[in-house]
């Protein structure tokens, strides 16, 4: 993977910013918050902001001040929905 996916939301007046794995199916984004079950449950039903950044290349120069990165990114806003696995499947 050459990108970074970050899910951000506020639950109980507490901001969360969690880097996660993701998948896309048509117009839906799926974020894996399995390592953070409390955060996953807290995010259900709230407004979220997700960002995806794909790195295309690093531009290295002799001076650190001239280094750069070529990248593409997107910010998407939406409402989170908790998706559980069917009983017996994990």
Short mmCIF file of N, CA and C in Angstrom, two decimals:
data_model
loop_
_atom_site.label_atom_id
_atom_site.label_comp_id
_atom_site.label_asym_id
_atom_site.label_seq_id
_atom_site.Cartn_x
_atom_site.Cartn_y
_atom_site.Cartn_z
N UNK A 1 0.85 -1.18 0.00
CA UNK A 1 0.00 0.00 0.00
C UNK A 1 0.89 1.24 0.00
N UNK A 2 0.53 2.21 -0.76
CA UNK A 2 1.31 3.43 -0.84
C UNK A 2 0.52 4.64 -0.39
N UNK A 3 -0.50 4.41 0.42
CA UNK A 3 -1.35 5.51 0.83
C UNK A 3 -1.66 5.47 2.31
N UNK A 4 -2.34 6.51 2.75
CA UNK A 4 -2.75 6.64 4.14
C UNK A 4 -4.21 7.00 4.17
N UNK A 5 -4.98 6.31 4.99
CA UNK A 5 -6.41 6.56 5.17
C UNK A 5 -6.62 6.91 6.63
N UNK A 6 -7.26 8.04 6.91
CA UNK A 6 -7.48 8.50 8.28
C UNK A 6 -8.96 8.79 8.48
N UNK A 7 -9.53 8.26 9.57
CA UNK A 7 -10.91 8.52 9.94
C UNK A 7 -10.92 9.47 11.12
N UNK A 8 -11.70 10.55 11.03
CA UNK A 8 -11.79 11.54 12.11
C UNK A 8 -13.25 11.73 12.49
N UNK A 9 -13.51 11.80 13.80
CA UNK A 9 -14.87 12.04 14.28
C UNK A 9 -14.81 12.54 15.72
N UNK A 10 -15.94 13.03 16.19
CA UNK A 10 -16.07 13.47 17.58
C UNK A 10 -17.15 12.63 18.24
N UNK A 11 -16.83 12.05 19.39
CA UNK A 11 -17.78 11.25 20.16
C UNK A 11 -17.67 11.64 21.62
N UNK A 12 -18.79 11.98 22.23
CA UNK A 12 -18.81 12.40 23.64
C UNK A 12 -17.84 13.55 23.89
N UNK A 13 -17.85 14.53 22.99
CA UNK A 13 -17.00 15.73 23.08
C UNK A 13 -15.51 15.41 23.00
N UNK A 14 -15.15 14.22 22.58
CA UNK A 14 -13.75 13.81 22.45
C UNK A 14 -13.43 13.60 20.97
N UNK A 15 -12.44 14.34 20.42
CA UNK A 15 -12.07 14.11 19.02
C UNK A 15 -11.21 12.86 18.87
N UNK A 16 -11.44 12.12 17.79
CA UNK A 16 -10.65 10.94 17.46
C UNK A 16 -10.10 11.12 16.05
N UNK A 17 -8.85 10.76 15.84
CA UNK A 17 -8.22 10.73 14.51
C UNK A 17 -7.48 9.40 14.45
N UNK A 18 -7.97 8.47 13.63
CA UNK A 18 -7.45 7.11 13.64
C UNK A 18 -7.03 6.69 12.22
N UNK A 19 -5.72 6.38 12.03
CA UNK A 19 -5.31 5.81 10.75
C UNK A 19 -5.79 4.36 10.68
N UNK A 20 -6.41 3.98 9.56
CA UNK A 20 -7.01 2.65 9.45
C UNK A 20 -6.81 2.06 8.07
N UNK A 21 -7.18 0.80 7.94
CA UNK A 21 -7.29 0.16 6.62
C UNK A 21 -8.65 0.52 6.05
N UNK A 22 -8.77 0.46 4.73
CA UNK A 22 -10.05 0.80 4.12
C UNK A 22 -10.29 0.00 2.85
N UNK A 23 -11.54 -0.01 2.44
CA UNK A 23 -11.94 -0.61 1.16
C UNK A 23 -13.06 0.26 0.60
N UNK A 24 -13.19 0.24 -0.72
CA UNK A 24 -14.25 1.01 -1.37
C UNK A 24 -15.08 0.08 -2.23
N UNK A 25 -16.40 0.21 -2.13
CA UNK A 25 -17.33 -0.54 -2.97
C UNK A 25 -18.35 0.45 -3.50
N UNK A 26 -18.27 0.71 -4.79
CA UNK A 26 -19.12 1.71 -5.44
C UNK A 26 -18.99 3.05 -4.72
N UNK A 27 -20.05 3.52 -4.09
CA UNK A 27 -20.03 4.83 -3.42
C UNK A 27 -19.79 4.72 -1.91
N UNK A 28 -19.53 3.51 -1.42
CA UNK A 28 -19.34 3.30 0.01
C UNK A 28 -17.87 3.12 0.36
N UNK A 29 -17.47 3.68 1.49
CA UNK A 29 -16.14 3.47 2.04
C UNK A 29 -16.28 2.63 3.30
N UNK A 30 -15.42 1.63 3.44
CA UNK A 30 -15.41 0.80 4.64
C UNK A 30 -14.08 1.01 5.35
N UNK A 31 -14.15 1.35 6.62
CA UNK A 31 -12.96 1.60 7.43
C UNK A 31 -12.88 0.53 8.50
N UNK A 32 -11.72 -0.07 8.67
CA UNK A 32 -11.54 -1.14 9.64
C UNK A 32 -11.07 -0.55 10.96
N UNK A 33 -11.98 -0.48 11.94
CA UNK A 33 -11.65 0.00 13.27
C UNK A 33 -11.65 -1.16 14.26
N UNK A 34 -11.33 -2.36 13.78
CA UNK A 34 -11.38 -3.56 14.61
C UNK A 34 -10.46 -3.52 15.81
N UNK A 35 -9.32 -2.87 15.69
CA UNK A 35 -8.40 -2.77 16.80
C UNK A 35 -8.85 -1.76 17.83
N UNK A 36 -9.87 -0.99 17.50
CA UNK A 36 -10.41 0.04 18.38
C UNK A 36 -11.91 -0.15 18.53
N UNK A 37 -12.37 -1.24 19.18
CA UNK A 37 -13.81 -1.51 19.22
C UNK A 37 -14.62 -0.39 19.87
N UNK A 38 -14.08 0.24 20.90
CA UNK A 38 -14.81 1.34 21.53
C UNK A 38 -14.96 2.51 20.57
N UNK A 39 -13.91 2.80 19.82
CA UNK A 39 -13.97 3.89 18.84
C UNK A 39 -14.94 3.55 17.73
N UNK A 40 -14.96 2.29 17.29
CA UNK A 40 -15.88 1.88 16.22
C UNK A 40 -17.33 2.06 16.66
N UNK A 41 -17.64 1.67 17.88
CA UNK A 41 -19.01 1.82 18.38
C UNK A 41 -19.35 3.30 18.59
N UNK A 42 -18.37 4.08 19.04
CA UNK A 42 -18.61 5.50 19.25
C UNK A 42 -18.85 6.22 17.93
N UNK A 43 -18.19 5.76 16.85
CA UNK A 43 -18.30 6.43 15.55
C UNK A 43 -19.61 6.14 14.85
N UNK A 44 -20.30 5.08 15.24
CA UNK A 44 -21.54 4.70 14.57
C UNK A 44 -22.58 5.81 14.70
N UNK A 45 -23.06 6.29 13.55
CA UNK A 45 -24.11 7.29 13.52
C UNK A 45 -23.66 8.73 13.59
N UNK A 46 -22.36 8.98 13.77
CA UNK A 46 -21.89 10.36 13.85
C UNK A 46 -21.33 10.80 12.51
N UNK A 47 -21.19 12.11 12.34
CA UNK A 47 -20.56 12.65 11.14
C UNK A 47 -19.06 12.38 11.20
N UNK A 48 -18.50 11.97 10.08
CA UNK A 48 -17.07 11.67 10.02
C UNK A 48 -16.42 12.43 8.87
N UNK A 49 -15.14 12.59 8.99
CA UNK A 49 -14.31 13.14 7.92
C UNK A 49 -13.22 12.12 7.66
N UNK A 50 -13.12 11.64 6.42
CA UNK A 50 -12.07 10.70 6.07
C UNK A 50 -11.16 11.33 5.02
N UNK A 51 -9.88 11.05 5.13
CA UNK A 51 -8.92 11.53 4.15
C UNK A 51 -8.12 10.35 3.63
N UNK A 52 -7.85 10.37 2.33
CA UNK A 52 -7.00 9.38 1.70
C UNK A 52 -5.90 10.13 0.99
N UNK A 53 -4.66 9.74 1.25
CA UNK A 53 -3.52 10.35 0.58
C UNK A 53 -2.70 9.24 -0.07
N UNK A 54 -2.49 9.33 -1.37
CA UNK A 54 -1.67 8.38 -2.12
C UNK A 54 -0.37 9.05 -2.52
N UNK A 55 0.74 8.44 -2.16
CA UNK A 55 2.05 8.98 -2.50
C UNK A 55 2.46 8.46 -3.87
N UNK A 56 2.73 9.37 -4.80
CA UNK A 56 3.17 9.00 -6.14
C UNK A 56 4.70 8.95 -6.24
N UNK A 57 5.37 9.76 -5.45
CA UNK A 57 6.83 9.75 -5.50
C UNK A 57 7.44 10.77 -4.56
N UNK A 58 8.68 10.50 -4.20
CA UNK A 58 9.45 11.45 -3.38
C UNK A 58 10.43 12.18 -4.27
N UNK A 59 10.57 13.46 -4.05
CA UNK A 59 11.52 14.28 -4.79
C UNK A 59 12.61 14.67 -3.81
N UNK A 60 13.80 14.11 -4.01
CA UNK A 60 14.91 14.37 -3.10
C UNK A 60 15.88 15.36 -3.73
N UNK A 61 16.39 16.27 -2.92
CA UNK A 61 17.32 17.29 -3.39
C UNK A 61 18.54 17.30 -2.48
N UNK A 62 19.53 18.06 -2.85
CA UNK A 62 20.73 18.16 -2.02
C UNK A 62 20.44 18.85 -0.70
N UNK A 63 19.51 19.78 -0.72
CA UNK A 63 19.15 20.51 0.49
C UNK A 63 17.82 19.98 1.03
N UNK A 64 17.74 19.81 2.34
CA UNK A 64 16.51 19.32 2.95
C UNK A 64 15.35 20.28 2.69
N UNK A 65 15.63 21.53 2.48
CA UNK A 65 14.59 22.53 2.24
C UNK A 65 13.96 22.40 0.86
N UNK A 66 14.56 21.62 -0.02
CA UNK A 66 14.05 21.44 -1.38
C UNK A 66 13.44 20.07 -1.61
N UNK A 67 13.37 19.23 -0.57
CA UNK A 67 12.70 17.94 -0.70
C UNK A 67 11.21 18.19 -0.93
N UNK A 68 10.56 17.23 -1.59
CA UNK A 68 9.15 17.39 -1.87
C UNK A 68 8.52 16.00 -2.01
N UNK A 69 7.19 15.97 -2.14
CA UNK A 69 6.48 14.72 -2.35
C UNK A 69 5.37 14.97 -3.36
N UNK A 70 5.27 14.09 -4.34
CA UNK A 70 4.16 14.13 -5.28
C UNK A 70 3.07 13.22 -4.75
N UNK A 71 1.86 13.75 -4.60
CA UNK A 71 0.79 12.96 -4.01
C UNK A 71 -0.57 13.40 -4.53
N UNK A 72 -1.56 12.53 -4.32
CA UNK A 72 -2.96 12.82 -4.61
C UNK A 72 -3.72 12.60 -3.31
N UNK A 73 -4.72 13.44 -3.07
CA UNK A 73 -5.49 13.26 -1.83
C UNK A 73 -6.94 13.66 -2.05
N UNK A 74 -7.79 13.15 -1.16
CA UNK A 74 -9.21 13.48 -1.19
C UNK A 74 -9.71 13.55 0.25
N UNK A 75 -10.67 14.42 0.48
CA UNK A 75 -11.36 14.53 1.76
C UNK A 75 -12.83 14.24 1.50
N UNK A 76 -13.40 13.33 2.27
CA UNK A 76 -14.82 12.98 2.12
C UNK A 76 -15.52 13.14 3.46
N UNK A 77 -16.72 13.71 3.41
CA UNK A 77 -17.54 13.89 4.61
C UNK A 77 -18.76 12.99 4.51
N UNK A 78 -19.19 12.45 5.64
CA UNK A 78 -20.36 11.58 5.61
C UNK A 78 -20.78 11.17 7.00
N UNK A 79 -21.69 10.22 7.07
CA UNK A 79 -22.20 9.72 8.33
C UNK A 79 -21.79 8.26 8.48
N UNK A 80 -21.24 7.91 9.64
CA UNK A 80 -20.75 6.55 9.87
C UNK A 80 -21.89 5.60 10.18
N UNK A 81 -21.73 4.37 9.71
CA UNK A 81 -22.66 3.29 10.01
C UNK A 81 -21.85 2.09 10.45
N UNK A 82 -22.20 1.51 11.59
CA UNK A 82 -21.50 0.33 12.10
C UNK A 82 -21.93 -0.90 11.30
N UNK A 83 -20.98 -1.64 10.77
CA UNK A 83 -21.26 -2.88 10.03
C UNK A 83 -20.64 -4.01 10.82
N UNK A 84 -21.47 -4.89 11.38
CA UNK A 84 -20.98 -6.05 12.13
C UNK A 84 -20.96 -7.27 11.25
N UNK A 85 -20.07 -8.21 11.57
CA UNK A 85 -20.04 -9.49 10.86
C UNK A 85 -21.23 -10.32 11.30
N UNK A 86 -21.79 -11.14 10.41
CA UNK A 86 -22.88 -12.03 10.81
C UNK A 86 -22.44 -12.94 11.96
N UNK A 87 -23.38 -13.41 12.76
CA UNK A 87 -23.07 -14.28 13.89
C UNK A 87 -22.26 -15.49 13.44
N UNK A 88 -21.20 -15.78 14.15
CA UNK A 88 -20.36 -16.93 13.83
C UNK A 88 -19.22 -16.60 12.87
N UNK A 89 -19.22 -15.42 12.28
CA UNK A 89 -18.15 -15.02 11.37
C UNK A 89 -17.35 -13.90 11.99
N UNK A 90 -16.03 -14.03 11.93
CA UNK A 90 -15.15 -12.94 12.39
C UNK A 90 -13.96 -12.85 11.50
#
